PDB file of C-alpha atoms in Angstrom:
ATOM      1  CA  MET A   1     110.919  88.830  74.867  1.00 48.00           C
ATOM      2  CA  ALA A   2     110.654  90.141  78.413  1.00 53.00           C
ATOM      3  CA  GLY A   3     109.504  93.716  78.728  1.00 51.00           C
ATOM      4  CA  LYS A   4     107.078  93.541  75.871  1.00 65.00           C
ATOM      5  CA  GLY A   5     104.609  96.420  76.165  1.00 63.00           C
ATOM      6  CA  PRO A   6     100.837  96.246  76.157  1.00 74.00           C
ATOM      7  CA  SER A   7      99.216  95.171  72.923  1.00 82.00           C
ATOM      8  CA  ARG A   8      97.244  97.607  70.790  1.00 89.00           C
ATOM      9  CA  ARG A   9      95.143  94.768  69.383  1.00 89.00           C
ATOM     10  CA  PRO A  10      92.172  95.254  71.780  1.00 92.00           C
ATOM     11  CA  GLU A  11      92.018  98.925  70.745  1.00 94.00           C
ATOM     12  CA  GLN A  12      92.065  97.997  67.066  1.00 93.00           C
ATOM     13  CA  VAL A  13      89.344  95.385  67.518  1.00 94.00           C
ATOM     14  CA  ALA A  14      87.254  97.855  69.562  1.00 95.00           C
ATOM     15  CA  GLU A  15      87.437 100.425  66.766  1.00 95.00           C
ATOM     16  CA  ALA A  16      86.484  97.814  64.152  1.00 95.00           C
ATOM     17  CA  VAL A  17      83.517  96.695  66.296  1.00 95.00           C
ATOM     18  CA  ARG A  18      82.388 100.296  66.821  1.00 96.00           C
ATOM     19  CA  THR A  19      82.562 101.045  63.097  1.00 95.00           C
ATOM     20  CA  ALA A  20      80.702  97.873  62.104  1.00 95.00           C
ATOM     21  CA  LEU A  21      77.924  98.472  64.645  1.00 94.00           C
ATOM     22  CA  ALA A  22      77.533 102.154  63.768  1.00 93.00           C
ATOM     23  CA  GLU A  23      77.254 101.340  60.056  1.00 93.00           C
ATOM     24  CA  ALA A  24      74.726  98.567  60.723  1.00 92.00           C
ATOM     25  CA  LEU A  25      72.585 100.891  62.838  1.00 91.00           C
ATOM     26  CA  VAL A  26      72.733 103.674  60.244  1.00 90.00           C
ATOM     27  CA  ARG A  27      71.754 101.266  57.455  1.00 91.00           C
ATOM     28  CA  GLY A  28      68.787 100.113  59.547  1.00 88.00           C
ATOM     29  CA  GLU A  29      69.806  96.456  59.681  1.00 90.00           C
ATOM     30  CA  VAL A  30      68.342  96.131  63.176  1.00 88.00           C
ATOM     31  CA  ARG A  31      64.634  95.936  62.452  1.00 89.00           C
ATOM     32  CA  ASP A  32      63.498  96.016  66.057  1.00 88.00           C
ATOM     33  CA  PRO A  33      61.053  98.938  66.429  1.00 88.00           C
ATOM     34  CA  ARG A  34      62.430  99.627  69.909  1.00 86.00           C
ATOM     35  CA  VAL A  35      65.774 100.673  68.402  1.00 86.00           C
ATOM     36  CA  PRO A  36      65.325 104.087  66.758  1.00 83.00           C
ATOM     37  CA  MET A  37      68.263 106.489  66.584  1.00 85.00           C
ATOM     38  CA  VAL A  38      71.175 105.206  68.659  1.00 90.00           C
ATOM     39  CA  THR A  39      74.714 106.561  68.844  1.00 91.00           C
ATOM     40  CA  VAL A  40      77.547 104.132  69.601  1.00 93.00           C
ATOM     41  CA  SER A  41      79.731 106.252  71.885  1.00 94.00           C
ATOM     42  CA  SER A  42      82.507 103.791  72.725  1.00 95.00           C
ATOM     43  CA  VAL A  43      83.538 100.151  72.708  1.00 96.00           C
ATOM     44  CA  ASP A  44      85.888  98.487  75.202  1.00 96.00           C
ATOM     45  CA  VAL A  45      87.322  95.052  74.413  1.00 95.00           C
ATOM     46  CA  THR A  46      88.984  92.793  76.976  1.00 94.00           C
ATOM     47  CA  ARG A  47      92.633  91.822  76.466  1.00 93.00           C
ATOM     48  CA  ASP A  48      91.700  88.280  75.427  1.00 92.00           C
ATOM     49  CA  LEU A  49      89.203  89.694  72.869  1.00 92.00           C
ATOM     50  CA  ALA A  50      86.401  87.577  74.366  1.00 94.00           C
ATOM     51  CA  HIS A  51      84.057  90.363  75.517  1.00 96.00           C
ATOM     52  CA  ALA A  52      83.170  93.790  74.173  1.00 97.00           C
ATOM     53  CA  THR A  53      81.263  96.384  76.173  1.00 97.00           C
ATOM     54  CA  ILE A  54      79.340  98.701  73.861  1.00 96.00           C
ATOM     55  CA  ARG A  55      78.276 102.038  75.303  1.00 96.00           C
ATOM     56  CA  VAL A  56      75.346 103.605  73.481  1.00 94.00           C
ATOM     57  CA  VAL A  57      73.376 106.838  73.700  1.00 93.00           C
ATOM     58  CA  PRO A  58      69.771 106.302  72.585  1.00 91.00           C
ATOM     59  CA  HIS A  59      67.807 109.401  71.637  1.00 89.00           C
ATOM     60  CA  GLY A  60      64.369 110.150  73.034  1.00 88.00           C
ATOM     61  CA  SER A  61      62.570 110.054  76.361  1.00 91.00           C
ATOM     62  CA  GLU A  62      63.558 107.888  79.317  1.00 91.00           C
ATOM     63  CA  GLU A  63      61.073 105.155  78.326  1.00 93.00           C
ATOM     64  CA  GLU A  64      62.385 105.162  74.749  1.00 91.00           C
ATOM     65  CA  ARG A  65      65.959 104.891  76.026  1.00 92.00           C
ATOM     66  CA  ALA A  66      65.106 101.873  78.171  1.00 92.00           C
ATOM     67  CA  ALA A  67      63.267 100.247  75.258  1.00 93.00           C
ATOM     68  CA  ALA A  68      66.176 100.926  72.890  1.00 92.00           C
ATOM     69  CA  LEU A  69      68.629  99.390  75.350  1.00 93.00           C
ATOM     70  CA  GLU A  70      66.435  96.307  75.718  1.00 94.00           C
ATOM     71  CA  GLY A  71      66.089  96.044  71.942  1.00 93.00           C
ATOM     72  CA  LEU A  72      69.850  96.224  71.445  1.00 94.00           C
ATOM     73  CA  ARG A  73      70.435  93.599  74.112  1.00 93.00           C
ATOM     74  CA  SER A  74      67.987  91.256  72.418  1.00 94.00           C
ATOM     75  CA  ALA A  75      69.693  91.871  69.058  1.00 93.00           C
ATOM     76  CA  ALA A  76      73.192  91.218  70.443  1.00 93.00           C
ATOM     77  CA  GLY A  77      73.509  87.863  68.671  1.00 93.00           C
ATOM     78  CA  PHE A  78      72.529  89.386  65.336  1.00 94.00           C
ATOM     79  CA  LEU A  79      74.941  92.287  65.860  1.00 94.00           C
ATOM     80  CA  ARG A  80      77.697  89.837  66.769  1.00 94.00           C
ATOM     81  CA  ARG A  81      77.172  88.093  63.429  1.00 95.00           C
ATOM     82  CA  ILE A  82      77.536  91.439  61.635  1.00 94.00           C
ATOM     83  CA  VAL A  83      80.763  92.105  63.555  1.00 95.00           C
ATOM     84  CA  ALA A  84      82.040  88.622  62.669  1.00 94.00           C
ATOM     85  CA  HIS A  85      81.913  89.469  58.965  1.00 93.00           C
ATOM     86  CA  THR A  86      84.219  92.461  59.439  1.00 91.00           C
ATOM     87  CA  LEU A  87      86.763  91.116  61.943  1.00 90.00           C
ATOM     88  CA  THR A  88      89.771  89.031  60.991  1.00 87.00           C
ATOM     89  CA  THR A  89      90.189  87.514  64.445  1.00 86.00           C
ATOM     90  CA  ARG A  90      89.710  83.857  65.255  1.00 88.00           C
ATOM     91  CA  THR A  91      87.073  84.602  67.867  1.00 89.00           C
ATOM     92  CA  VAL A  92      84.346  87.241  67.862  1.00 93.00           C
ATOM     93  CA  PRO A  93      83.785  89.075  71.147  1.00 95.00           C
ATOM     94  CA  GLU A  94      80.545  88.581  73.030  1.00 96.00           C
ATOM     95  CA  LEU A  95      78.674  91.889  72.985  1.00 96.00           C
ATOM     96  CA  HIS A  96      77.419  93.578  76.152  1.00 96.00           C
ATOM     97  CA  VAL A  97      75.348  96.746  75.682  1.00 95.00           C
ATOM     98  CA  GLU A  98      75.052  99.474  78.308  1.00 94.00           C
ATOM     99  CA  LEU A  99      74.166 103.149  78.537  1.00 90.00           C
TER     100      LEU A  99
END
């Protein structure tokens, strides 16, 4: 089995996480008033599928962006539960939100 190439699994999990989060945000499942319109631009998952870095683009002024980022960080556990329902992996990545 030597020479096995890099796995595509992190990319597949990242796309599934991005889709699940985008749908949850569009449906308004995050009820925090600090999180208005937010675009999930990309998701990077580590090779061991333990951590996912979510890059978002909040709309609005600079203060609204900071508040939206703080709201998403506080809702990370709730968002992780939403992601857990869509993934078929044994573990669910810990979510880290950044601009």
